[in-house]
Amino acid sequence: MKRRDFVRFSAATGATLVASPSLLFAGNTNAKATFALVGTGIRGIGFWGTELLKNFSNQLELVALCDINPGRLAFAKKKLGVDCKTFSDFELLLKEVKPDYMIVTTVDAEHDQQIIRALESGIDVITEKPMTTDEVKCKKILEAEKKSGKKLWVAFNYRHSVHSMKLKELLTQKKIGEITSVDFHWYLNVYHGADYFRRWHAYTSRSGSLWVHKATHHFDLLNWWLNSEPVEVSAFGAQEFYGKNGKLRGKTCRTCNHKKECAFYWDITKNQQMMDLYVANEHHDGYLRDGCVFREDIDIPDKMSAQIQYANGVTVNYSLTTYSPYEGWKIAFNGKNGRMETWEDIPYMDKITTDQANRHAAEMEQTDDLIPGEFREILVMENFKKDINVYTTPRIRGGHGGGDIRMQKRMFMNKNDNPFNVMAGSREGAMSILIGIAARKSMALQRPVKISELTDLIPQKTVHPQ
């Protein structure tokens, strides 16, 4: 075995990286850009609030906060330590404040409302993934962006991780020739995976199901890595573990009679921020952050499998499991000249011990530090050759393998830094969710669903020249 170490802290250097002209802040290089934040949940006030104010105070100024829950809104303003206007009425915000950028972190099914109205008001938009939850809303967003002349960016942070970027580089270099098929498997553990079933994500009407809310990450990575767009999806899935399948049941963990015997009991009272942000404000909107994972009205599947056909001929086999003992993913690309494999956080492959209960919380810490002595591997095996080339990337202690901070830096500081067209716009947002929407429909209709049934966008065989 040959080992070649490529320990690169930043994947934004090298002759293979393609830069584009300035992105978000073209023409606004001297004055601070203003932004408003709609949606003051944990992602909003953390990643898009605290982190932006801490890291980009020279570039950005927060001028408005908006949320339908007045309690969360007040907590967010205090937590962020800002003296900006607050609104419970989004239309009033648009009337009184004219920010350069609107950042949308509301419930997935409501993204379209804020995105469209902001675009119509002449404001560029950054939205959390997924862009929206169904094909009708997707079409309306695309039409609004085109008509407005403004720009919508989708926050696909996983693209920006050091490991994802290295994999993209190797694929672009055609290390195994033309790609023909991919096996991609994602595992959520019984801590983080279960948490989706405690919250609003457990209802298709609000999240689009995990086919959309969670898998949009994964489908976007596939689209970007393969540099192509999907044409057809066949999917299977079911709810066989959470929801109605539980033997122990309550309304919330706090009020449950089965605390001592339920393995999924989660004590929200031990997290003061969760108590202050959510529990203290339940009376405003009835949202229960620690809902029982076995509520009978949960309607999303907890096991999912799909086959995706791409315009360039690649076939992808994908699966998502929500109740695994460990959390991580693994992928294999089959090419005409060989095979490429890699993974993240598979314990027996990384040969490390991980605290699964706190793994997700640790991953979401917004640091950007190398973990000394630890690295990830990408194996490249060429046909008819005995040697395996092993490429390595550093393990990063921080959100999404360092992708979070790198994405924000590209948005708000490094205007010319767009390696491999990593910045994602509305089309990328659309093509990602359309796979999930097609999968959801395929399950319901029990047949393959073509992307052309959902949109008038024509899938491209090749998205960007390489």
Tab-separated table of N, CA and C in Angstrom, residues 168-284:
chain	number	residue	atom	x	y	z
A	168	LYS	N	-14.051	16.164	-3.877
A	168	LYS	CA	-14.418	16.842	-5.127
A	168	LYS	C	-13.193	17.038	-6.011
A	169	GLU	N	-12.071	17.408	-5.418
A	169	GLU	CA	-10.843	17.611	-6.180
A	169	GLU	C	-10.406	16.333	-6.883
A	170	LEU	N	-10.430	15.217	-6.160
A	170	LEU	CA	-10.012	13.937	-6.739
A	170	LEU	C	-10.953	13.489	-7.847
A	171	LEU	N	-12.255	13.720	-7.665
A	171	LEU	CA	-13.222	13.359	-8.702
A	171	LEU	C	-13.027	14.226	-9.940
A	172	THR	N	-12.751	15.509	-9.726
A	172	THR	CA	-12.513	16.411	-10.847
A	172	THR	C	-11.270	15.996	-11.628
A	173	GLN	N	-10.287	15.468	-10.924
A	173	GLN	CA	-9.061	14.998	-11.569
A	173	GLN	C	-9.240	13.642	-12.242
A	174	LYS	N	-10.446	13.069	-12.115
A	174	LYS	CA	-10.789	11.791	-12.755
A	174	LYS	C	-9.814	10.674	-12.383
A	175	LYS	N	-9.558	10.575	-11.082
A	175	LYS	CA	-8.608	9.577	-10.588
A	175	LYS	C	-9.027	8.146	-10.924
A	176	ILE	N	-10.337	7.905	-11.066
A	176	ILE	CA	-10.809	6.555	-11.402
A	176	ILE	C	-11.594	6.575	-12.710
A	177	GLY	N	-11.362	7.583	-13.517
A	177	GLY	CA	-12.020	7.667	-14.812
A	177	GLY	C	-13.463	8.133	-14.701
A	178	GLU	N	-14.235	7.860	-15.712
A	178	GLU	CA	-15.644	8.255	-15.754
A	178	GLU	C	-16.438	7.492	-14.696
A	179	ILE	N	-17.182	8.223	-13.868
A	179	ILE	CA	-17.976	7.585	-12.816
A	179	ILE	C	-19.226	6.948	-13.419
A	180	THR	N	-19.528	5.734	-12.979
A	180	THR	CA	-20.701	5.015	-13.495
A	180	THR	C	-21.777	4.802	-12.428
A	181	SER	N	-21.364	4.589	-11.166
A	181	SER	CA	-22.347	4.358	-10.107
A	181	SER	C	-21.772	4.749	-8.754
A	182	VAL	N	-22.678	4.969	-7.786
A	182	VAL	CA	-22.278	5.404	-6.445
A	182	VAL	C	-23.131	4.681	-5.408
A	183	ASP	N	-22.489	4.285	-4.319
A	183	ASP	CA	-23.196	3.761	-3.148
A	183	ASP	C	-22.979	4.747	-2.011
A	184	PHE	N	-24.074	5.285	-1.456
A	184	PHE	CA	-23.986	6.345	-0.449
A	184	PHE	C	-24.928	6.001	0.702
A	185	HIS	N	-24.371	5.840	1.889
A	185	HIS	CA	-25.178	5.423	3.042
A	185	HIS	C	-24.914	6.336	4.229
A	186	TRP	N	-25.992	6.868	4.795
A	186	TRP	CA	-25.901	7.822	5.898
A	186	TRP	C	-26.596	7.226	7.113
A	187	TYR	N	-25.934	7.364	8.275
A	187	TYR	CA	-26.448	6.780	9.513
A	187	TYR	C	-26.604	7.856	10.586
A	188	LEU	N	-27.807	8.002	11.096
A	188	LEU	CA	-28.062	8.865	12.249
A	188	LEU	C	-28.183	7.975	13.474
A	189	ASN	N	-27.536	8.384	14.557
A	189	ASN	CA	-27.571	7.512	15.740
A	189	ASN	C	-28.849	7.713	16.548
A	190	VAL	N	-29.006	6.908	17.597
A	190	VAL	CA	-30.237	6.923	18.389
A	190	VAL	C	-30.333	8.140	19.306
A	191	TYR	N	-29.373	9.034	19.226
A	191	TYR	CA	-29.438	10.298	19.972
A	191	TYR	C	-29.830	11.434	19.012
A	192	HIS	N	-28.979	11.702	18.050
A	192	HIS	CA	-29.264	12.763	17.088
A	192	HIS	C	-30.442	12.381	16.189
A	193	GLY	N	-30.452	11.149	15.698
A	193	GLY	CA	-31.549	10.705	14.847
A	193	GLY	C	-32.889	10.813	15.548
A	194	ALA	N	-32.935	10.419	16.812
A	194	ALA	CA	-34.179	10.484	17.576
A	194	ALA	C	-34.670	11.912	17.736
A	195	ASP	N	-33.731	12.859	17.779
A	195	ASP	CA	-34.102	14.238	18.037
A	195	ASP	C	-34.988	14.821	16.939
A	196	TYR	N	-34.847	14.335	15.714
A	196	TYR	CA	-35.733	14.798	14.646
A	196	TYR	C	-37.189	14.417	14.920
A	197	PHE	N	-37.376	13.354	15.673
A	197	PHE	CA	-38.733	12.881	15.949
A	197	PHE	C	-39.326	13.536	17.192
A	198	ARG	N	-38.530	14.307	17.913
A	198	ARG	CA	-39.031	15.080	19.046
A	198	ARG	C	-39.630	16.413	18.592
A	199	ARG	N	-39.182	16.898	17.455
A	199	ARG	CA	-39.440	18.277	17.056
A	199	ARG	C	-40.422	18.358	15.891
A	200	TRP	N	-40.587	19.576	15.361
A	200	TRP	CA	-41.497	19.804	14.235
A	200	TRP	C	-41.084	19.034	12.995
A	201	HIS	N	-39.820	18.601	12.940
A	201	HIS	CA	-39.343	17.845	11.786
A	201	HIS	C	-40.105	16.533	11.594
A	202	ALA	N	-40.781	16.078	12.623
A	202	ALA	CA	-41.480	14.788	12.580
A	202	ALA	C	-42.751	14.819	11.745
A	203	TYR	N	-43.091	15.991	11.209
A	203	TYR	CA	-44.323	16.129	10.433
A	203	TYR	C	-43.989	16.571	9.004
A	204	THR	N	-44.451	15.810	8.048
A	204	THR	CA	-44.168	16.098	6.648
A	204	THR	C	-44.638	17.489	6.254
A	205	SER	N	-45.739	17.939	6.812
A	205	SER	CA	-46.287	19.243	6.467
A	205	SER	C	-45.358	20.380	6.860
A	206	ARG	N	-44.443	20.123	7.773
A	206	ARG	CA	-43.551	21.183	8.246
A	206	ARG	C	-42.120	21.033	7.721
A	207	SER	N	-41.656	19.802	7.578
A	207	SER	CA	-40.261	19.570	7.177
A	207	SER	C	-40.108	18.965	5.789
A	208	GLY	N	-41.208	18.493	5.215
A	208	GLY	CA	-41.095	17.761	3.964
A	208	GLY	C	-40.607	16.345	4.160
A	209	SER	N	-40.478	15.933	5.433
A	209	SER	CA	-39.908	14.656	5.877
A	209	SER	C	-38.392	14.727	5.804
A	210	LEU	N	-37.720	13.737	6.347
A	210	LEU	CA	-36.260	13.723	6.292
A	210	LEU	C	-35.735	13.499	4.881
A	211	TRP	N	-36.593	13.062	3.972
A	211	TRP	CA	-36.219	13.011	2.561
A	211	TRP	C	-35.790	14.402	2.086
A	212	VAL	N	-36.421	15.427	2.671
A	212	VAL	CA	-36.129	16.799	2.263
A	212	VAL	C	-35.264	17.501	3.301
A	213	HIS	N	-35.715	17.526	4.552
A	213	HIS	CA	-34.989	18.304	5.561
A	213	HIS	C	-33.555	17.823	5.748
A	214	LYS	N	-33.356	16.530	5.916
A	214	LYS	CA	-32.019	16.011	6.186
A	214	LYS	C	-31.284	15.610	4.912
A	215	ALA	N	-31.956	14.841	4.055
A	215	ALA	CA	-31.279	14.286	2.885
A	215	ALA	C	-30.928	15.343	1.850
A	216	THR	N	-31.508	16.541	1.960
A	216	THR	CA	-31.110	17.605	1.041
A	216	THR	C	-29.602	17.856	1.097
A	217	HIS	N	-29.017	17.733	2.304
A	217	HIS	CA	-27.560	17.801	2.474
A	217	HIS	C	-26.872	16.799	1.556
A	218	HIS	N	-27.349	15.561	1.651
A	218	HIS	CA	-26.690	14.434	0.996
A	218	HIS	C	-26.877	14.492	-0.507
A	219	PHE	N	-28.089	14.840	-0.939
A	219	PHE	CA	-28.353	14.930	-2.367
A	219	PHE	C	-27.573	16.080	-3.005
A	220	ASP	N	-27.431	17.166	-2.264
A	220	ASP	CA	-26.642	18.270	-2.805
A	220	ASP	C	-25.185	17.870	-2.969
A	221	LEU	N	-24.645	17.140	-1.994
A	221	LEU	CA	-23.270	16.664	-2.130
A	221	LEU	C	-23.122	15.794	-3.375
A	222	LEU	N	-24.071	14.898	-3.585
A	222	LEU	CA	-24.021	14.038	-4.769
A	222	LEU	C	-24.052	14.867	-6.045
A	223	ASN	N	-24.985	15.809	-6.131
A	223	ASN	CA	-25.090	16.648	-7.329
A	223	ASN	C	-23.786	17.383	-7.599
A	224	TRP	N	-23.189	17.903	-6.518
A	224	TRP	CA	-21.941	18.675	-6.650
A	224	TRP	C	-20.767	17.776	-6.991
A	225	TRP	N	-20.629	16.675	-6.270
A	225	TRP	CA	-19.529	15.758	-6.546
A	225	TRP	C	-19.592	15.218	-7.975
A	226	LEU	N	-20.795	14.854	-8.424
A	226	LEU	CA	-20.963	14.247	-9.744
A	226	LEU	C	-21.029	15.289	-10.858
A	227	ASN	N	-21.210	16.581	-10.482
A	227	ASN	CA	-21.306	17.655	-11.454
A	227	ASN	C	-22.404	17.380	-12.482
A	228	SER	N	-23.520	16.866	-11.990
A	228	SER	CA	-24.645	16.545	-12.863
A	228	SER	C	-25.933	16.711	-12.074
A	229	GLU	N	-27.069	16.526	-12.757
A	229	GLU	CA	-28.364	16.709	-12.107
A	229	GLU	C	-29.252	15.481	-12.307
A	230	PRO	N	-30.163	15.237	-11.365
A	230	PRO	CA	-30.975	14.015	-11.394
A	230	PRO	C	-32.078	14.060	-12.445
A	231	VAL	N	-32.444	12.880	-12.942
A	231	VAL	CA	-33.549	12.796	-13.901
A	231	VAL	C	-34.684	11.899	-13.411
A	232	GLU	N	-34.383	10.940	-12.525
A	232	GLU	CA	-35.435	10.017	-12.069
A	232	GLU	C	-35.066	9.422	-10.714
A	233	VAL	N	-36.098	9.177	-9.892
A	233	VAL	CA	-35.885	8.642	-8.547
A	233	VAL	C	-36.877	7.515	-8.279
A	234	SER	N	-36.372	6.408	-7.759
A	234	SER	CA	-37.219	5.325	-7.238
A	234	SER	C	-36.897	5.164	-5.761
A	235	ALA	N	-37.920	5.108	-4.918
A	235	ALA	CA	-37.643	5.105	-3.483
A	235	ALA	C	-38.575	4.181	-2.716
A	236	PHE	N	-38.067	3.718	-1.592
A	236	PHE	CA	-38.825	2.912	-0.654
A	236	PHE	C	-38.550	3.429	0.751
A	237	GLY	N	-39.465	3.201	1.642
A	237	GLY	CA	-39.260	3.636	3.015
A	237	GLY	C	-40.472	3.293	3.861
A	238	ALA	N	-40.314	3.448	5.155
A	238	ALA	CA	-41.407	3.153	6.068
A	238	ALA	C	-41.078	3.738	7.437
A	239	GLN	N	-42.086	3.816	8.276
A	239	GLN	CA	-41.894	4.165	9.680
A	239	GLN	C	-42.072	2.886	10.483
A	240	GLU	N	-40.958	2.347	10.954
A	240	GLU	CA	-40.983	1.051	11.625
A	240	GLU	C	-40.349	1.070	13.014
A	241	PHE	N	-39.870	2.237	13.436
A	241	PHE	CA	-39.158	2.292	14.712
A	241	PHE	C	-39.747	3.334	15.651
A	242	TYR	N	-39.856	4.574	15.185
A	242	TYR	CA	-40.401	5.658	16.007
A	242	TYR	C	-41.918	5.743	15.853
A	243	GLY	N	-42.486	6.822	16.339
A	243	GLY	CA	-43.917	7.048	16.167
A	243	GLY	C	-44.773	5.987	16.807
A	244	LYS	N	-45.712	5.464	16.054
A	244	LYS	CA	-46.692	4.497	16.557
A	244	LYS	C	-46.067	3.172	16.961
A	245	ASN	N	-44.789	2.959	16.640
A	245	ASN	CA	-44.143	1.672	16.922
A	245	ASN	C	-43.652	1.534	18.367
A	246	GLY	N	-43.620	2.623	19.111
A	246	GLY	CA	-43.112	2.561	20.477
A	246	GLY	C	-44.087	1.898	21.440
A	247	LYS	N	-43.536	1.255	22.441
A	247	LYS	CA	-44.368	0.621	23.471
A	247	LYS	C	-44.595	1.555	24.655
A	248	LEU	N	-43.689	2.503	24.836
A	248	LEU	CA	-43.817	3.498	25.896
A	248	LEU	C	-44.118	4.842	25.244
A	249	ARG	N	-45.040	5.574	25.861
A	249	ARG	CA	-45.468	6.797	25.165
A	249	ARG	C	-45.915	7.857	26.163
A	250	GLY	N	-45.589	9.118	25.823
A	250	GLY	CA	-46.055	10.256	26.600
A	250	GLY	C	-46.217	11.444	25.679
A	251	LYS	N	-46.416	12.616	26.232
A	251	LYS	CA	-46.531	13.830	25.421
A	251	LYS	C	-45.171	14.482	25.261
A	252	THR	N	-44.505	14.707	26.378
A	252	THR	CA	-43.133	15.219	26.364
A	252	THR	C	-42.298	14.392	27.321
A	253	CYS	N	-40.991	14.487	27.193
A	253	CYS	CA	-40.111	13.770	28.118
A	253	CYS	C	-40.272	14.309	29.544
A	254	ARG	N	-40.468	15.624	29.650
A	254	ARG	CA	-40.594	16.231	30.983
A	254	ARG	C	-41.768	15.669	31.772
A	255	THR	N	-42.858	15.401	31.084
A	255	THR	CA	-44.101	15.005	31.762
A	255	THR	C	-44.379	13.510	31.678
A	256	CYS	N	-43.433	12.747	31.138
A	256	CYS	CA	-43.675	11.324	30.874
A	256	CYS	C	-43.579	10.481	32.147
A	257	ASN	N	-44.400	9.455	32.220
A	257	ASN	CA	-44.380	8.509	33.342
A	257	ASN	C	-43.353	7.404	33.158
A	258	HIS	N	-42.682	7.399	32.018
A	258	HIS	CA	-41.762	6.298	31.699
A	258	HIS	C	-40.302	6.750	31.674
A	259	LYS	N	-39.988	7.816	32.396
A	259	LYS	CA	-38.636	8.368	32.363
A	259	LYS	C	-37.564	7.336	32.722
A	260	LYS	N	-37.819	6.527	33.712
A	260	LYS	CA	-36.803	5.608	34.202
A	260	LYS	C	-36.600	4.403	33.287
A	261	GLU	N	-37.590	4.065	32.511
A	261	GLU	CA	-37.491	2.851	31.703
A	261	GLU	C	-37.324	3.114	30.202
A	262	CYS	N	-37.533	4.341	29.740
A	262	CYS	CA	-37.430	4.642	28.314
A	262	CYS	C	-36.005	5.039	27.956
A	263	ALA	N	-35.403	4.313	27.033
A	263	ALA	CA	-34.034	4.597	26.616
A	263	ALA	C	-33.932	5.931	25.879
A	264	PHE	N	-35.061	6.447	25.402
A	264	PHE	CA	-35.054	7.691	24.634
A	264	PHE	C	-35.427	8.906	25.486
A	265	TYR	N	-35.481	8.723	26.789
A	265	TYR	CA	-35.770	9.865	27.665
A	265	TYR	C	-34.653	10.890	27.541
A	266	TRP	N	-35.048	12.146	27.311
A	266	TRP	CA	-34.096	13.252	27.180
A	266	TRP	C	-34.505	14.352	28.140
A	267	ASP	N	-33.606	14.718	29.031
A	267	ASP	CA	-33.900	15.703	30.068
A	267	ASP	C	-33.509	17.096	29.591
A	268	ILE	N	-34.478	17.809	29.045
A	268	ILE	CA	-34.220	19.149	28.518
A	268	ILE	C	-33.878	20.135	29.624
A	269	THR	N	-34.277	19.820	30.855
A	269	THR	CA	-34.034	20.741	31.972
A	269	THR	C	-32.546	20.886	32.276
A	270	LYS	N	-31.712	19.979	31.762
A	270	LYS	CA	-30.273	20.058	31.992
A	270	LYS	C	-29.584	21.024	31.023
A	271	ASN	N	-30.341	21.550	30.066
A	271	ASN	CA	-29.787	22.494	29.100
A	271	ASN	C	-30.484	23.834	29.287
A	272	GLN	N	-29.811	24.754	29.949
A	272	GLN	CA	-30.447	26.022	30.299
A	272	GLN	C	-30.844	26.826	29.070
A	273	GLN	N	-30.036	26.793	28.024
A	273	GLN	CA	-30.385	27.558	26.827
A	273	GLN	C	-31.659	27.016	26.195
A	274	MET	N	-31.807	25.696	26.150
A	274	MET	CA	-33.031	25.096	25.619
A	274	MET	C	-34.231	25.472	26.474
A	275	MET	N	-34.024	25.513	27.770
A	275	MET	CA	-35.121	25.892	28.671
A	275	MET	C	-35.532	27.342	28.429
A	276	ASP	N	-34.544	28.226	28.303
A	276	ASP	CA	-34.835	29.644	28.122
A	276	ASP	C	-35.420	29.945	26.743
A	277	LEU	N	-34.922	29.247	25.732
A	277	LEU	CA	-35.350	29.527	24.370
A	277	LEU	C	-36.693	28.888	24.039
A	278	TYR	N	-36.880	27.651	24.484
A	278	TYR	CA	-38.071	26.906	24.073
A	278	TYR	C	-39.102	26.718	25.184
A	279	VAL	N	-38.703	26.096	26.267
A	279	VAL	CA	-39.673	25.756	27.310
A	279	VAL	C	-40.338	27.001	27.884
A	280	ALA	N	-39.563	28.033	28.117
A	280	ALA	CA	-40.111	29.263	28.691
A	280	ALA	C	-41.090	29.969	27.763
A	281	ASN	N	-41.070	29.573	26.489
A	281	ASN	CA	-41.906	30.267	25.507
A	281	ASN	C	-42.940	29.369	24.838
A	282	GLU	N	-43.171	28.207	25.424
A	282	GLU	CA	-44.172	27.289	24.876
A	282	GLU	C	-45.566	27.902	24.843
A	283	HIS	N	-45.866	28.716	25.836
A	283	HIS	CA	-47.224	29.255	25.943
A	283	HIS	C	-47.577	30.207	24.808
A	284	HIS	N	-46.566	30.672	24.068
A	284	HIS	CA	-46.851	31.585	22.965
A	284	HIS	C	-47.367	30.858	21.724
